[in-house]
Amino acid sequence: MILTLKNSEYNFNKKKKIIVSYLVSGKGSNFQAVAEKIINGYIKADNGVVISSSSNALALEKSEKLGIKSIVINPENFKSKIDHETEIIKTLEFYKTDLIVTAGYMRILTPLFVNRYKFRIINIHPSLLPSFTGKNAQQQALDYGVRFTGCTSHFIDEGTDTGPIILQSPVEIKSDDNINTLSARILKEEHKILTESVKLFCENKLILKNNRVIIKT
Ligand code: GRF
């Protein structure tokens, strides 16, 4: 993946087929949504590797079922965050990763990692950013009493949930919603916009102009 600076626009030039790898910590439904679309050819890319921060992550079972290689790189086995990420980078490089999808990855990446993969890490967050960053975004939306929340796919930068936004999808909060009903409706939208974002990236249709992601038509 080469990032070229062209007339003050960043252009995502793609090589023939992008290799997509995943960082996960939990259920892995977002990973599954993207990986299946790669397998069925909707997204023209190859699945690389699934890296889990936990050996209990359901995402590991999902990757096995889909025939995608997975590995547990548990932060507890490393002296420092940097050592942990160095191992992750080694694995990503071994699988020749072009694009990283953080799909329910519950750890903050260091600036070192983020800058190494600048504009090559896509995250999915369950709120309409910049509202409700960090953990429990759905509960934050319920507690605040907003009428609409939703989800956002974005490139990761050095901040928490602050990078350039790719796609967003609004979800209305109903008066009888609780955390489970609301999270389930948001999750469905997460799958859609994350999949579309990866597809757009792989089709070389994303351009970064200042902090805005422009979608080529
Ligand atoms: C999703 O809402 C995701 O945005 C959040 O964790 C939830 C579970 O995601 N970070 P997944 O099923 O593990 O992809």
mmCIF file of C-alpha atoms in Angstrom, residues 3 132 165 214 217:
data_model
loop_
_atom_site.group_PDB
_atom_site.id
_atom_site.type_symbol
_atom_site.label_atom_id
_atom_site.label_comp_id
_atom_site.label_asym_id
_atom_site.label_seq_id
_atom_site.Cartn_x
_atom_site.Cartn_y
_atom_site.Cartn_z
ATOM 1 C CA LEU A 3 0.272 6.564 0.181
ATOM 2 C CA PHE A 132 -19.743 9.269 22.782
ATOM 3 C CA ILE A 165 -14.499 9.463 9.292
ATOM 4 C CA ILE A 214 -13.675 11.966 0.059
ATOM 5 C CA THR A 217 -17.476 8.131 -7.580
#
